[in-house]
Amino acid sequence: MRLAAELRRAVAAVAATVCGSAALAAACDRPVYLSFDTGHMGVAPLVAEVLQRQQVRVTFFLANERTLTDGSSLDDQWAPWWKARAAEGHAFGSHTWDHWVWRADRGAGFSVRPTAGPDSGRTLSVTAADYCATLKRPLQRFTQMTGQQALPLFRAPAGRTSPVLLKAAEACGFKHVPWSPAGFLGDELPSDKYPNAQLLSAALRDIRAGDILLAHLGIWSRQDAWAPAVLEPLIEGLKARGLCFATLREHPDYLAWIAAHPLH
């Protein structure tokens, strides 16, 4: 009984502080949850400008990925950018430090293939403890850069998981966040086959309240960058349909988990 009461109080406290105020959260009664995974960061300044102009709060999933300037997305160059986003009220989760893509379960651990860091492109055998450490590391760096705490949520690179991996992640305090089918915005698809106009049209047609949307802060392989052409028209179009934007801090599926698993 005491634990249940404490959990209810914690959930109420989270709900009361999302988006800066309970009133703002209550006003968003048909939310969608826009999220960005890190990338080469080439469009990050543009993304920030659009989010500020549109007064939209999103959730960022952080990995330490290679950038266009041959640095990394969580290095000192980008620390002020992340600090500014934290001050604006966005939410943050983990995307693993070196963008570990799960390949297979292997005994008590996994095989993964990093797409960033010194082992990029190699297949590694890692333990559950190793995976826990790579979930925590970007969020520790986030706190170092911003002075704020992230959420106990993660998105597996490429969305690839297994029941064993999800269980291991939950054992160290992290809940996985996939994306909705209609929320796959397509910015990592080849632009010759999936032009921006087509992606925008599909998103405006198919996205519904409650969907979790996925985009990136720069995709190396896409020739015609998605964000400059699509992001602001998408936000404006969804608003015109009566939808609003919230962070995963407010998502009903994660409220209890967030309250029960604070990061330290």
CSV table of C-alpha atoms in Angstrom, one decimal:
chain,number,residue,atom,x,y,z
A,1,MET,CA,0.0,0.0,0.0
A,2,ARG,CA,2.8,2.4,0.9
A,3,LEU,CA,4.7,1.7,-2.3
A,4,ALA,CA,1.5,2.1,-4.4
A,5,ALA,CA,0.8,5.5,-2.7
A,6,GLU,CA,4.4,6.6,-3.3
A,7,LEU,CA,4.1,5.6,-7.0
A,8,ARG,CA,0.9,7.5,-7.4
A,9,ARG,CA,2.5,10.6,-5.8
A,10,ALA,CA,5.5,10.3,-8.1
A,11,VAL,CA,3.3,9.9,-11.2
A,12,ALA,CA,1.3,12.9,-10.2
A,13,ALA,CA,4.5,14.9,-9.7
A,14,VAL,CA,5.8,14.0,-13.2
A,15,ALA,CA,2.4,14.9,-14.7
A,16,ALA,CA,2.3,18.2,-13.0
A,17,THR,CA,5.7,19.3,-14.3
A,18,VAL,CA,5.7,18.2,-17.9
A,19,CYS,CA,6.0,20.9,-20.6
A,20,GLY,CA,6.8,23.5,-17.9
A,21,SER,CA,3.2,23.5,-16.5
A,22,ALA,CA,0.2,21.2,-15.9
A,23,ALA,CA,-1.9,23.7,-17.8
A,24,LEU,CA,0.2,23.4,-21.0
A,25,ALA,CA,0.0,19.6,-20.8
A,26,ALA,CA,-3.8,19.7,-20.3
A,27,ALA,CA,-4.2,21.9,-23.3
A,28,CYS,CA,-2.6,19.2,-25.5
A,29,ASP,CA,-5.5,16.7,-25.7
A,30,ARG,CA,-4.6,15.1,-29.1
A,31,PRO,CA,-0.9,14.7,-28.8
A,32,VAL,CA,1.7,13.3,-31.1
A,33,TYR,CA,5.2,12.6,-29.8
A,34,LEU,CA,7.9,13.8,-32.2
A,35,SER,CA,11.3,12.3,-31.4
A,36,PHE,CA,14.8,12.7,-33.0
A,37,ASP,CA,17.7,10.3,-32.9
A,38,THR,CA,21.1,11.8,-33.2
A,39,GLY,CA,22.9,11.7,-36.6
A,40,HIS,CA,25.6,13.7,-38.3
A,41,MET,CA,24.1,16.9,-36.8
A,42,GLY,CA,24.1,18.8,-40.0
A,43,VAL,CA,20.5,19.8,-39.7
A,44,ALA,CA,20.5,20.2,-35.9
A,45,PRO,CA,20.6,24.1,-36.0
A,46,LEU,CA,17.7,24.1,-38.4
A,47,VAL,CA,15.7,21.7,-36.3
A,48,ALA,CA,16.2,23.8,-33.2
A,49,GLU,CA,15.1,27.0,-35.1
A,50,VAL,CA,11.9,25.3,-36.3
A,51,LEU,CA,11.1,23.8,-32.9
A,52,GLN,CA,11.6,27.2,-31.3
A,53,ARG,CA,9.5,29.0,-33.9
A,54,GLN,CA,6.7,26.5,-33.7
A,55,GLN,CA,6.9,26.2,-29.9
A,56,VAL,CA,7.1,22.4,-30.1
A,57,ARG,CA,8.7,20.2,-27.5
A,58,VAL,CA,10.2,16.9,-28.6
A,59,THR,CA,12.3,14.0,-27.2
A,60,PHE,CA,15.9,13.4,-28.3
A,61,PHE,CA,17.6,10.0,-28.1
A,62,LEU,CA,21.3,10.5,-27.7
A,63,ALA,CA,24.3,8.6,-29.1
A,64,ASN,CA,27.8,9.8,-29.7
A,65,GLU,CA,27.8,9.7,-33.5
A,66,ARG,CA,30.2,11.1,-36.0
A,67,THR,CA,29.4,14.5,-37.3
A,68,LEU,CA,30.0,16.4,-40.5
A,69,THR,CA,32.9,18.2,-38.9
A,70,ASP,CA,34.6,14.9,-37.9
A,71,GLY,CA,33.7,15.4,-34.2
A,72,SER,CA,30.9,13.6,-32.4
A,73,SER,CA,27.4,14.6,-31.5
A,74,LEU,CA,28.1,14.7,-27.7
A,75,ASP,CA,31.5,16.4,-27.9
A,76,ASP,CA,32.3,19.8,-26.4
A,77,GLN,CA,31.4,21.6,-29.7
A,78,TRP,CA,27.8,20.4,-29.3
A,79,ALA,CA,27.5,20.8,-25.5
A,80,PRO,CA,26.0,24.4,-25.8
A,81,TRP,CA,23.5,23.2,-28.3
A,82,TRP,CA,22.3,20.4,-26.0
A,83,LYS,CA,22.3,22.7,-23.0
A,84,ALA,CA,20.0,25.1,-24.9
A,85,ARG,CA,17.6,22.4,-25.9
A,86,ALA,CA,17.4,21.2,-22.3
A,87,ALA,CA,16.6,24.7,-21.1
A,88,GLU,CA,13.8,24.9,-23.7
A,89,GLY,CA,12.0,21.9,-22.0
A,90,HIS,CA,12.7,19.1,-24.4
A,91,ALA,CA,13.1,15.5,-23.1
A,92,PHE,CA,16.1,13.2,-23.6
A,93,GLY,CA,16.7,9.5,-23.6
A,94,SER,CA,19.5,7.1,-24.6
A,95,HIS,CA,20.4,5.7,-28.0
A,96,THR,CA,23.5,3.8,-26.7
A,97,TRP,CA,26.9,5.5,-26.7
A,98,ASP,CA,28.4,4.1,-29.9
A,99,HIS,CA,25.0,3.4,-31.6
A,100,TRP,CA,25.1,-0.4,-31.0
A,101,VAL,CA,22.8,-2.2,-33.4
A,102,TRP,CA,21.6,-5.5,-32.0
A,103,ARG,CA,22.4,-8.5,-34.2
A,104,ALA,CA,21.6,-11.6,-32.1
A,105,ASP,CA,21.3,-12.9,-28.6
A,106,ARG,CA,24.4,-14.8,-27.6
A,107,GLY,CA,24.4,-16.8,-24.4
A,108,ALA,CA,23.7,-14.3,-21.6
A,109,GLY,CA,24.6,-11.4,-23.8
A,110,PHE,CA,24.4,-10.2,-27.4
A,111,SER,CA,26.3,-9.6,-30.6
A,112,VAL,CA,26.1,-5.9,-31.6
A,113,ARG,CA,27.5,-3.8,-34.4
A,114,PRO,CA,28.4,-0.2,-33.6
A,115,THR,CA,28.1,2.4,-36.3
A,116,ALA,CA,30.1,4.9,-34.3
A,117,GLY,CA,33.2,5.0,-32.2
A,118,PRO,CA,36.4,3.0,-32.5
A,119,ASP,CA,34.7,-0.3,-33.2
A,120,SER,CA,32.4,1.0,-35.9
A,121,GLY,CA,31.5,-1.7,-38.4
A,122,ARG,CA,32.8,-4.6,-36.3
A,123,THR,CA,30.6,-7.2,-34.7
A,124,LEU,CA,31.2,-7.3,-30.9
A,125,SER,CA,30.1,-9.8,-28.2
A,126,VAL,CA,28.8,-7.9,-25.2
A,127,THR,CA,27.3,-8.8,-21.9
A,128,ALA,CA,24.1,-7.5,-20.4
A,129,ALA,CA,26.2,-5.4,-18.1
A,130,ASP,CA,28.0,-3.9,-21.1
A,131,TYR,CA,24.7,-3.0,-22.6
A,132,CYS,CA,23.6,-1.4,-19.4
A,133,ALA,CA,26.7,0.7,-19.4
A,134,THR,CA,26.3,1.9,-23.0
A,135,LEU,CA,22.7,2.9,-22.2
A,136,LYS,CA,23.8,5.0,-19.2
A,137,ARG,CA,26.9,6.6,-20.8
A,138,PRO,CA,25.2,9.1,-23.1
A,139,LEU,CA,22.9,10.3,-20.4
A,140,GLN,CA,25.7,10.7,-18.0
A,141,ARG,CA,27.3,12.9,-20.6
A,142,PHE,CA,24.0,14.8,-21.1
A,143,THR,CA,24.0,15.6,-17.4
A,144,GLN,CA,27.6,16.7,-17.6
A,145,MET,CA,26.7,19.1,-20.5
A,146,THR,CA,23.4,20.4,-19.2
A,147,GLY,CA,23.2,19.9,-15.4
A,148,GLN,CA,19.8,18.2,-16.0
A,149,GLN,CA,18.7,14.6,-15.8
A,150,ALA,CA,17.4,12.6,-18.7
A,151,LEU,CA,14.6,10.1,-18.8
A,152,PRO,CA,15.0,6.3,-18.1
A,153,LEU,CA,14.0,5.6,-21.7
A,154,PHE,CA,16.0,4.3,-24.7
A,155,ARG,CA,15.6,3.6,-28.3
A,156,ALA,CA,17.6,0.8,-29.7
A,157,PRO,CA,19.6,1.8,-32.9
A,158,ALA,CA,17.7,0.7,-36.0
A,159,GLY,CA,14.9,-0.3,-33.6
A,160,ARG,CA,16.4,-3.7,-33.3
A,161,THR,CA,15.8,-5.6,-30.1
A,162,SER,CA,15.0,-9.0,-28.7
A,163,PRO,CA,13.0,-10.0,-25.6
A,164,VAL,CA,16.3,-10.8,-23.9
A,165,LEU,CA,17.8,-7.4,-24.7
A,166,LEU,CA,14.6,-5.6,-23.5
A,167,LYS,CA,14.6,-7.6,-20.2
A,168,ALA,CA,18.3,-6.7,-19.7
A,169,ALA,CA,17.6,-3.0,-20.3
A,170,GLU,CA,14.7,-3.0,-17.9
A,171,ALA,CA,16.8,-4.7,-15.3
A,172,CYS,CA,19.1,-1.7,-15.3
A,173,GLY,CA,16.2,0.8,-15.4
A,174,PHE,CA,15.5,1.5,-19.0
A,175,LYS,CA,12.3,1.2,-21.0
A,176,HIS,CA,12.4,0.9,-24.8
A,177,VAL,CA,10.5,3.4,-27.0
A,178,PRO,CA,9.8,2.3,-30.5
A,179,TRP,CA,8.0,4.4,-33.1
A,180,SER,CA,4.5,4.1,-34.5
A,181,PRO,CA,4.2,2.7,-38.1
A,182,ALA,CA,2.8,6.0,-39.4
A,183,GLY,CA,5.4,7.8,-37.3
A,184,PHE,CA,8.3,6.5,-39.4
A,185,LEU,CA,8.9,9.8,-41.2
A,186,GLY,CA,11.3,8.3,-43.8
A,187,ASP,CA,14.3,10.7,-43.5
A,188,GLU,CA,16.7,7.7,-43.7
A,189,LEU,CA,15.2,6.4,-46.9
A,190,PRO,CA,16.8,7.1,-50.3
A,191,SER,CA,15.5,10.4,-51.6
A,192,ASP,CA,15.3,9.3,-55.2
A,193,LYS,CA,12.7,6.6,-54.3
A,194,TYR,CA,11.1,8.5,-51.5
A,195,PRO,CA,11.2,12.2,-52.3
A,196,ASN,CA,10.4,14.7,-49.6
A,197,ALA,CA,7.0,15.7,-51.0
A,198,GLN,CA,5.9,12.1,-50.9
A,199,LEU,CA,7.1,11.6,-47.3
A,200,LEU,CA,5.3,14.8,-46.2
A,201,SER,CA,2.0,13.8,-47.9
A,202,ALA,CA,2.1,10.3,-46.4
A,203,ALA,CA,2.8,11.7,-42.9
A,204,LEU,CA,0.0,14.2,-43.0
A,205,ARG,CA,-2.4,11.6,-44.3
A,206,ASP,CA,-1.6,8.8,-41.9
A,207,ILE,CA,-0.4,10.2,-38.5
A,208,ARG,CA,-3.0,10.0,-35.7
A,209,ALA,CA,-3.2,11.2,-32.1
A,210,GLY,CA,-1.0,9.1,-29.9
A,211,ASP,CA,1.6,8.3,-32.5
A,212,ILE,CA,5.3,8.4,-31.8
A,213,LEU,CA,7.2,10.0,-34.7
A,214,LEU,CA,10.8,9.3,-35.6
A,215,ALA,CA,13.3,11.6,-37.4
A,216,HIS,CA,17.1,12.1,-37.2
A,217,LEU,CA,19.5,15.0,-36.7
A,218,GLY,CA,21.2,14.2,-40.1
A,219,ILE,CA,21.4,11.1,-42.2
A,220,TRP,CA,24.6,10.4,-44.2
A,221,SER,CA,23.0,8.4,-47.0
A,222,ARG,CA,20.1,10.7,-48.0
A,223,GLN,CA,21.0,13.1,-50.8
A,224,ASP,CA,18.0,15.5,-50.5
A,225,ALA,CA,17.9,16.3,-46.8
A,226,TRP,CA,14.5,15.7,-45.1
A,227,ALA,CA,14.3,18.4,-42.4
A,228,PRO,CA,14.7,21.6,-44.5
A,229,ALA,CA,11.8,20.6,-46.7
A,230,VAL,CA,9.5,18.6,-44.5
A,231,LEU,CA,9.8,19.4,-40.8
A,232,GLU,CA,8.0,22.8,-40.5
A,233,PRO,CA,5.3,21.9,-43.1
A,234,LEU,CA,4.7,18.7,-41.2
A,235,ILE,CA,4.4,20.5,-37.8
A,236,GLU,CA,2.1,23.1,-39.3
A,237,GLY,CA,0.0,20.5,-41.1
A,238,LEU,CA,-0.5,18.4,-38.0
A,239,LYS,CA,-1.4,21.4,-36.0
A,240,ALA,CA,-4.0,22.3,-38.7
A,241,ARG,CA,-5.6,18.9,-38.2
A,242,GLY,CA,-6.0,19.6,-34.5
A,243,LEU,CA,-3.0,17.6,-33.3
A,244,CYS,CA,-0.5,19.0,-30.7
A,245,PHE,CA,3.0,18.0,-29.7
A,246,ALA,CA,4.2,16.5,-26.4
A,247,THR,CA,7.4,14.8,-25.1
A,248,LEU,CA,7.6,11.3,-24.0
A,249,ARG,CA,7.7,12.7,-20.5
A,250,GLU,CA,3.9,12.9,-20.9
A,251,HIS,CA,3.2,9.7,-22.7
A,252,PRO,CA,0.7,7.6,-20.7
A,253,ASP,CA,2.6,4.4,-21.5
A,254,TYR,CA,5.8,5.7,-19.8
A,255,LEU,CA,4.6,7.9,-16.9
A,256,ALA,CA,4.7,5.2,-14.3
A,257,TRP,CA,8.1,3.8,-15.5
A,258,ILE,CA,9.6,7.3,-15.4
A,259,ALA,CA,8.3,7.9,-11.9
A,260,ALA,CA,9.5,4.6,-10.6
A,261,HIS,CA,13.0,4.7,-12.2
A,262,PRO,CA,14.6,8.1,-11.7
A,263,LEU,CA,18.2,8.4,-13.0
A,264,HIS,CA,20.9,9.4,-10.6
